[in-house]
Structure formats: C-alpha cells, structure tokens
Amino acid sequence: MNRVVAGRKMGKNIFFQGGTAYNKSVVAAFEKYVGREITVPPNHEVTGAIGMALIARDYVASKNGDQVSRFKGFAIADHPYNVSSFECKGCPNVCEINQVKIEGEKDKLFYGGRCEKYDINKKEQSPIEDLFAFREELLWKPYEEKTRSCEQSGQRPSRGGAAVGIPYIFYMHEFMPYWTTLVASLGFDVVFSPKTNRRVVNLGVETVLSESCFPVKVAHGHVKYLLEEGVKTLLMPSFVNMSNPGDDFAKSSPCPYTQTIPYMAKAAFGDADIISPIVDFTRDEKHLFKELKGAFKRFGVGDKELKEALKKAALAQLEFRKKLREKGKEALDSITERTIVIIGRAYNSFDNGINLKIPKKLASLNVRSIPMDMLPLKDIDIQDVWADMYWRSGQNILKAARYTKNNPLLYPIYIGNFNCGPDSFILKYFKEEMGDKAFLHLEIDEHSADAGAITRCEAFLDSIGNREEHSCGKAPRRNTFPKIDRDTTVYFPRMSDHAFALAASLEYCGLKAEVLPETDLDAIEDGRRHVSGKECYPCIVTTGDIVKKAASPDFDRARSVFFMPSGTGPCRFGQYNVFQRHVLDKMGLDDIQLFSPVQDETFYKDLGLVGSDFSKRTWQGIVATELLIKCLHETRPYEKHPGQCDQLYDKYLMDLYNTLRAKNGDVDDVLKDIRRAFGDVERREEETPRPLIGVIGEIFVRSNRFSNENLENKLEDLGAEVWLSPVEEWMYYDIGDFRALIVEYP
Ligand code: SF4
Ligand code: SF4
C-alpha cells in the first residue's frame, strides 16, 4: 500500500486484479488494512490482457479497414506445436533460446535471448545516438588503446612477472581510466575482467557467500572470472570517501558493500592475492600516495615513478570527465522531445550486463535516454533539504531528481536492485523530491526478465502523457535543532537498558528525560504503516515507538522531543531521523520535534552541557549497566528459584538510574551490592556444564529484547549460558577509529 498507493487518495470501490488475488488470505489482509470490502472480479488473472485486447480492437476499428488484425484466432490454441531449445553462441552470454514451431505456421517463435537477435519484431538499427555506448567507449578507451598497442608490438609489460587484474566492478565504472593508466604507467600488465556477461553473472551467483544485492554477486563473478583466467594478483581499491575538498558535501560515503568488496573477495577466494589500498578523496594526495606505496612496495615501485604515474592517471580521469560533461551538455542542449534520464549507479544502471539493456530498449521505441552522470550534477544544490544525505549515490540521485523534475522534457527511470540497503531510504526521498512528476522504478536481479522490463518501459512511456498528476503533499524539510528548555521532556528509544544511563545523566544536568517503553506489537504495527518494508528492522521498531508515543493521549506535543541521533554513514542508521521527520510531517505532526545530534561537540553546546560531566556520568552508567547484564547472564541459567534474577535485575537497574540522576552519582556502592546480591542467589546443581553461546551481530537487534525475540531467554531455556556482545564494543570501535586518526596526525 505504501509503495503503490503512496500518498494518493483511495476511492470507494477497490478492485483486486492479477493472479495474486487467487490468494484469499492476501485479499483478507488488504480488506483488514483498508477497512473496506475488496472486489475480486471474474477472470482477475487476465484483466490486463482483456484490457489490451479491447484497446487493440478499438485501434483496429478506428483505422477503417486500413489496419488488418494479425490475430490468428482462438483455434490456434488447438494446433499441435513443438518446443525445443538451443544455446546461442553469439556472445559470452550463451543464452538458452527456446523455439516454438506451430504446425501450419511458417515462422518459428523464439524467446529466452538477452538481446534482440531472435526478436521477431526486431527493428532496424535505431537512429538515436546511444549515449551509453559513447560513455562505455570513453571509459574503456585507455584500456583498449593499451591492449591494442601490446597486440601490435607483440609484447606485454612484465613488471612483477605476472599480470595485475582489476575486476570491472563498482567504482571502476567511473574510474577505469584512472586505474588503467596508473597501473600501466608503473609497467604492469593490467588486465580487466570483461564487460558483464552471463558467464560472469553465473560465476558470481554460485560464489557469493551471503544473500546480497545483484551488483555484489556480479562483483564476485568478475573476481572469479579473473582467477579462473589465471590472473593471480588483483587490485581492488577500497573506496571509503568520495568527497573531494571543496565539494558541497563534506562526506560522500560509498555503500558498505562497495567499501568492503576487497575483504568480501578475500573471504570468498581464500587463495587470491588481493591488493586493496584505501581511497579517501577527502584526504590529501599524500594519503593516496602512501596507500599505493604500501600496496606496490613488494614490486619495488619507487616514489618518483609512482608520482609520475599518479599524475598521468589524474589526467586520464580528467579527460574522461571532461568529454562526458561536454557530451552531456551537447545532448541536453539538443533535446526537443521527451527524453529519459537513467538514474542509478554507474555499476548497475549503465552496465549493459546488469541493466537489462534498458537504454537500448528505449532506443528501439524511438526514445532517447541519457546517463545520469551526463547531467551537470556538480552545479545542482540540494542542501536545502538533503544536507543529511551522506551516501554518494544518494547525493547524485537526488541532484539528478531535482534537475529532471525542473526540466519538462526529462523523465527519470530509476534502476535499482533488490536488497539494496541505501535505496530503502533514497527511493523514498527520490519520490518526495520528484513530487508530481512521473517516474519509473525498476528493480533488477539475476532473475529479472527482459520482457517484463520492456513492458514496464512501454507502459511508463504511455503513462507519461496520460497520467493524472497527484499531489505528494508538502515539500520535505530537514530536522532543525529543537527548542529544549527545562520544561521539555527528551524521550529516548529503548534500544537496550543502557538508555536509562543516558536519560539519568541528562536529568542530572537539569533537563527532563524519559526512556520510552519497550517495543510491543502495537508499536510495530504503527511502524509498519509508514515504511516500505525494505528498511532495516531497527528503523521500523524506532519509528513505531515514536509514532505510538506521539499518538498517546497524555503526550504533550509542545513540551516533548524525541531523541534519534544522526550519523554520517555509511550504515543506514543516520537516515532514521530524516525518514522519521518525513513520517511525522506526513501524519500532520509537524510540530513534534526530533533531536538528532551528530555525536560531536555541537551535541554538548546545543544542550548547554559544556563543562558538565555529562559524558563521564553517561559512560559510567553504560559500563555499570553492562556489568549488571553480565551478572544476570552468568547467574540466571543456574538460579534455583525461577524469576529471582530477573527481579534483582529490575531492582538494580532502577537503583543505578536513581543514583546516576542524583547529585553524587557514584555507582560503586550499587555495583558492590549487585555483585553481592547475584553472588547470594541460590544455584541448582547441574549434571552437565552448559555451553557458553556468544551472541554477536548488529548492535540494535542483538541488544533489543523485542527485536531478537528474547533470544537470551530462549537459549537459556535450551540449556545454554549466554555471552552477549556488549554495547561498549560499538563505542570502542568508534573511539578506536578516532584514535587511529590522532596517531597519524598528531
Ligand atoms: S545475448 Fe544475443 S547474441 Fe548473445 S548469446 Fe544471447 S541471444 Fe545470442
Ligand atoms: S548501493 Fe545498493 S546496489 Fe549498490 S552495492 Fe550497495 S546495496 Fe548493492
């Protein structure tokens, strides 16, 4: 409902069409949700086909005999037919082509190819310029020139004694000229994996170790391809920040998958020799130099030659960008009719092996399409609404949305992938940014079929002219710093009981604070009403908690603030507050404030906490809560009187809370009491020792009892003792990261 109906008004009579309507439970669920009866019409599984037949009939009739129908009549269903298949060897895709021969019919029918080779409706070569082919040619130019020159000379570079392979994945779709030039200039024999094809896809699908998005599977395929071709050493940079000094966004984070692909590849291909320098564009050139020096050290690469190679690489990349920009300008200046902008990431929406060749299909429909990175994205400012967007792809996608929205001849097709984490937020923002303007979203994975994509493109093109525009509500807005005074209550979501330490310390500093109740099924139902279902679970849980509290009768909207910290990525957590702001606004609760600090010094300034020992007290509270949890886990499985440990836990959690909010704040005595009380718990004799099970994983779900369905209790009931990875682990990680910077730049 959230995705299809979105913000539109529902009519009184609701029809459910399509094959899914056969499932009575789905119909019942929809009826329950909308609170109305839903009509499932007869022949619901073919209503679309019936509609098309009526349109075709009317069309033929309107031609007054000039157009003869090619409908062969229903009797053809009774003709004998034969289905066989063969493999097309026309390209590395090696498609399995099915052919149908109907008795009495001259032509055979083919299906199953990934290109138009066997398409009976194959059109003449489209006269429309293929900007994607132009882009690809430009991207591969330095590599192809190098390969040609090796072929002509009959010699290959020999540094290191073997080739250095670079998988054609992720950011290589933007920086291939740079890396080709760099590695070739150092005298290595650089070998790229090929443009994505069926073999690469299959290799990836069979190798990937965990369920992921399609581009990650394809990336595994490229790595495996090179390894199978005998390339032993691979260069796979880890891009961690794509923002250049002076850019409008100080941080442009790649998605965690793209950052960590070298490490995933190391795990998947244990014997592979993978060089993975870290690329952070926010750092100065010295940083990249140092990274590459380390990466190529064993090949004896000297400083001077590395500097030279870096210069050449930068020039090659500049040349690529310049030509792309020029072509983009030329294309945009010459637009006279509707044109499609392909939105997405270069590695999924411009790669012909992944994007179902959508641009080519559009060209065959006489519609021109333009890759998003040919738009003048650098000149587009979206800071007014999307300043909190930290993913690089999100920044560019939202800039492209703004540009496209404001150009009446441009329409976007957004190509994404199933299981894409960032898109679970970016797509919503994209919709909001587009407002009333139509767009098509296509999600692709290895099972996606060309036929479905072309049908949807055709329907979209059709709908552009006929669509009844609807309002998507108010323009989105950012969270601003809320007014927090001594009468305002700050509500903390209860990820874990450590939230009490935070609330207590704030109270100690003179502010009002309260921990939200534990999540329950009502809250989850509230949360689910506002999400698309693709967000990560903690987002649904925290949204539900906030919405439930906001709707409660005793909630004082004017004197309340919800605490939902922000972040700078690359994980999705930092987007929760942006999303929740939009949810509250859409519910008409735009006066409810969210307090979303980034954990830096502004947090203290904003709350007037500078000079107080807020941090120290909070930290003591967190550690004390952790010790209490440890006592619980070490004792409860052995307690003789069931429930005794839980009672002790609840009591001491409140003792800690009350101590932390009081002036003295010394938790030492409470901790001693805790140790003593749990030590005194009468224990059962157990014949066999319990296994100690470590619970690790994502911090929210592992710490939140509702989200993990009381996993600890279940494990204890099954005869285990539990060791739960502590909340501080996450903090140590953050602080550790920070310390690394201090060591490097004293
Ligand atoms: S993509 Fe086309 S040419 Fe290549 S194998 Fe498939 S049908 Fe043959
Ligand atoms: S941004 Fe989305 S599609 Fe790209 S690697 Fe990350 S999860 Fe996959």
PDB file of N, CA and C in Angstrom, residues 367-400:
ATOM      1  N   VAL A 367      12.968   6.312 -28.235  1.00  0.00           N
ATOM      2  CA  VAL A 367      13.078   7.251 -27.114  1.00  0.00           C
ATOM      3  C   VAL A 367      14.547   7.335 -26.716  1.00  0.00           C
ATOM      4  N   ARG A 368      15.010   8.546 -26.586  1.00  0.00           N
ATOM      5  CA  ARG A 368      16.409   8.746 -26.238  1.00  0.00           C
ATOM      6  C   ARG A 368      16.571   8.693 -24.721  1.00  0.00           C
ATOM      7  N   SER A 369      17.690   8.114 -24.275  1.00  0.00           N
ATOM      8  CA  SER A 369      17.951   8.133 -22.834  1.00  0.00           C
ATOM      9  C   SER A 369      19.368   8.628 -22.590  1.00  0.00           C
ATOM     10  N   ILE A 370      19.534   9.193 -21.414  1.00  0.00           N
ATOM     11  CA  ILE A 370      20.811   9.838 -21.099  1.00  0.00           C
ATOM     12  C   ILE A 370      21.284   9.353 -19.727  1.00  0.00           C
ATOM     13  N   PRO A 371      22.557   8.976 -19.610  1.00  0.00           N
ATOM     14  CA  PRO A 371      23.020   8.536 -18.283  1.00  0.00           C
ATOM     15  C   PRO A 371      23.061   9.707 -17.310  1.00  0.00           C
ATOM     16  N   MET A 372      22.687   9.416 -16.095  1.00  0.00           N
ATOM     17  CA  MET A 372      22.581  10.461 -15.075  1.00  0.00           C
ATOM     18  C   MET A 372      23.865  11.277 -14.917  1.00  0.00           C
ATOM     19  N   ASP A 373      25.013  10.625 -15.085  1.00  0.00           N
ATOM     20  CA  ASP A 373      26.240  11.386 -14.833  1.00  0.00           C
ATOM     21  C   ASP A 373      26.627  12.290 -15.999  1.00  0.00           C
ATOM     22  N   MET A 374      25.757  12.376 -17.019  1.00  0.00           N
ATOM     23  CA  MET A 374      25.983  13.398 -18.057  1.00  0.00           C
ATOM     24  C   MET A 374      25.237  14.688 -17.715  1.00  0.00           C
ATOM     25  N   LEU A 375      24.453  14.673 -16.640  1.00  0.00           N
ATOM     26  CA  LEU A 375      23.783  15.910 -16.209  1.00  0.00           C
ATOM     27  C   LEU A 375      24.805  16.765 -15.445  1.00  0.00           C
ATOM     28  N   PRO A 376      24.591  18.068 -15.399  1.00  0.00           N
ATOM     29  CA  PRO A 376      25.560  18.919 -14.672  1.00  0.00           C
ATOM     30  C   PRO A 376      25.346  18.832 -13.162  1.00  0.00           C
ATOM     31  N   LEU A 377      25.568  17.661 -12.591  1.00  0.00           N
ATOM     32  CA  LEU A 377      25.229  17.428 -11.183  1.00  0.00           C
ATOM     33  C   LEU A 377      26.010  18.324 -10.226  1.00  0.00           C
ATOM     34  N   LYS A 378      27.221  18.655 -10.628  1.00  0.00           N
ATOM     35  CA  LYS A 378      28.058  19.473  -9.736  1.00  0.00           C
ATOM     36  C   LYS A 378      27.425  20.836  -9.455  1.00  0.00           C
ATOM     37  N   ASP A 379      26.628  21.311 -10.417  1.00  0.00           N
ATOM     38  CA  ASP A 379      26.049  22.659 -10.266  1.00  0.00           C
ATOM     39  C   ASP A 379      24.721  22.642  -9.517  1.00  0.00           C
ATOM     40  N   ILE A 380      24.264  21.476  -9.112  1.00  0.00           N
ATOM     41  CA  ILE A 380      22.927  21.417  -8.500  1.00  0.00           C
ATOM     42  C   ILE A 380      23.049  21.381  -6.980  1.00  0.00           C
ATOM     43  N   ASP A 381      22.326  22.268  -6.354  1.00  0.00           N
ATOM     44  CA  ASP A 381      22.416  22.390  -4.901  1.00  0.00           C
ATOM     45  C   ASP A 381      21.166  21.788  -4.257  1.00  0.00           C
ATOM     46  N   ILE A 382      21.356  20.779  -3.432  1.00  0.00           N
ATOM     47  CA  ILE A 382      20.191  20.169  -2.760  1.00  0.00           C
ATOM     48  C   ILE A 382      20.327  20.279  -1.239  1.00  0.00           C
ATOM     49  N   GLN A 383      21.233  21.154  -0.815  1.00  0.00           N
ATOM     50  CA  GLN A 383      21.490  21.274   0.627  1.00  0.00           C
ATOM     51  C   GLN A 383      20.256  21.744   1.396  1.00  0.00           C
ATOM     52  N   ASP A 384      19.335  22.426   0.716  1.00  0.00           N
ATOM     53  CA  ASP A 384      18.168  22.946   1.429  1.00  0.00           C
ATOM     54  C   ASP A 384      17.373  21.829   2.105  1.00  0.00           C
ATOM     55  N   VAL A 385      17.300  20.667   1.452  1.00  0.00           N
ATOM     56  CA  VAL A 385      16.505  19.565   2.025  1.00  0.00           C
ATOM     57  C   VAL A 385      17.355  18.342   2.355  1.00  0.00           C
ATOM     58  N   TRP A 386      18.372  18.075   1.533  1.00  0.00           N
ATOM     59  CA  TRP A 386      19.039  16.775   1.650  1.00  0.00           C
ATOM     60  C   TRP A 386      20.468  16.875   2.181  1.00  0.00           C
ATOM     61  N   ALA A 387      20.731  17.863   3.018  1.00  0.00           N
ATOM     62  CA  ALA A 387      22.094  18.037   3.537  1.00  0.00           C
ATOM     63  C   ALA A 387      22.536  16.836   4.379  1.00  0.00           C
ATOM     64  N   ASP A 388      21.571  16.063   4.895  1.00  0.00           N
ATOM     65  CA  ASP A 388      21.942  14.917   5.735  1.00  0.00           C
ATOM     66  C   ASP A 388      22.166  13.641   4.931  1.00  0.00           C
ATOM     67  N   MET A 389      22.123  13.757   3.623  1.00  0.00           N
ATOM     68  CA  MET A 389      22.361  12.567   2.791  1.00  0.00           C
ATOM     69  C   MET A 389      23.869  12.334   2.696  1.00  0.00           C
ATOM     70  N   TYR A 390      24.341  11.238   3.241  1.00  0.00           N
ATOM     71  CA  TYR A 390      25.794  11.026   3.253  1.00  0.00           C
ATOM     72  C   TYR A 390      26.267  10.019   2.220  1.00  0.00           C
ATOM     73  N   TRP A 391      25.335   9.284   1.576  1.00  0.00           N
ATOM     74  CA  TRP A 391      25.807   8.351   0.544  1.00  0.00           C
ATOM     75  C   TRP A 391      26.060   9.117  -0.742  1.00  0.00           C
ATOM     76  N   ARG A 392      27.141   8.803  -1.366  1.00  0.00           N
ATOM     77  CA  ARG A 392      27.459   9.494  -2.613  1.00  0.00           C
ATOM     78  C   ARG A 392      26.387   9.224  -3.657  1.00  0.00           C
ATOM     79  N   SER A 393      25.958   7.959  -3.736  1.00  0.00           N
ATOM     80  CA  SER A 393      24.945   7.644  -4.744  1.00  0.00           C
ATOM     81  C   SER A 393      23.674   8.438  -4.463  1.00  0.00           C
ATOM     82  N   GLY A 394      23.314   8.556  -3.183  1.00  0.00           N
ATOM     83  CA  GLY A 394      22.101   9.290  -2.818  1.00  0.00           C
ATOM     84  C   GLY A 394      22.213  10.760  -3.177  1.00  0.00           C
ATOM     85  N   GLN A 395      23.380  11.337  -2.933  1.00  0.00           N
ATOM     86  CA  GLN A 395      23.569  12.762  -3.264  1.00  0.00           C
ATOM     87  C   GLN A 395      23.362  12.971  -4.763  1.00  0.00           C
ATOM     88  N   ASN A 396      23.985  12.112  -5.564  1.00  0.00           N
ATOM     89  CA  ASN A 396      23.877  12.290  -7.016  1.00  0.00           C
ATOM     90  C   ASN A 396      22.467  11.981  -7.521  1.00  0.00           C
ATOM     91  N   ILE A 397      21.851  10.964  -6.945  1.00  0.00           N
ATOM     92  CA  ILE A 397      20.497  10.595  -7.378  1.00  0.00           C
ATOM     93  C   ILE A 397      19.513  11.730  -7.059  1.00  0.00           C
ATOM     94  N   LEU A 398      19.659  12.325  -5.891  1.00  0.00           N
ATOM     95  CA  LEU A 398      18.735  13.409  -5.527  1.00  0.00           C
ATOM     96  C   LEU A 398      19.014  14.684  -6.329  1.00  0.00           C
ATOM     97  N   LYS A 399      20.277  14.896  -6.675  1.00  0.00           N
ATOM     98  CA  LYS A 399      20.590  16.039  -7.544  1.00  0.00           C
ATOM     99  C   LYS A 399      19.969  15.813  -8.926  1.00  0.00           C
ATOM    100  N   ALA A 400      20.112  14.588  -9.413  1.00  0.00           N
ATOM    101  CA  ALA A 400      19.538  14.277 -10.730  1.00  0.00           C
ATOM    102  C   ALA A 400      18.017  14.417 -10.684  1.00  0.00           C
TER     103      ALA A 400
END
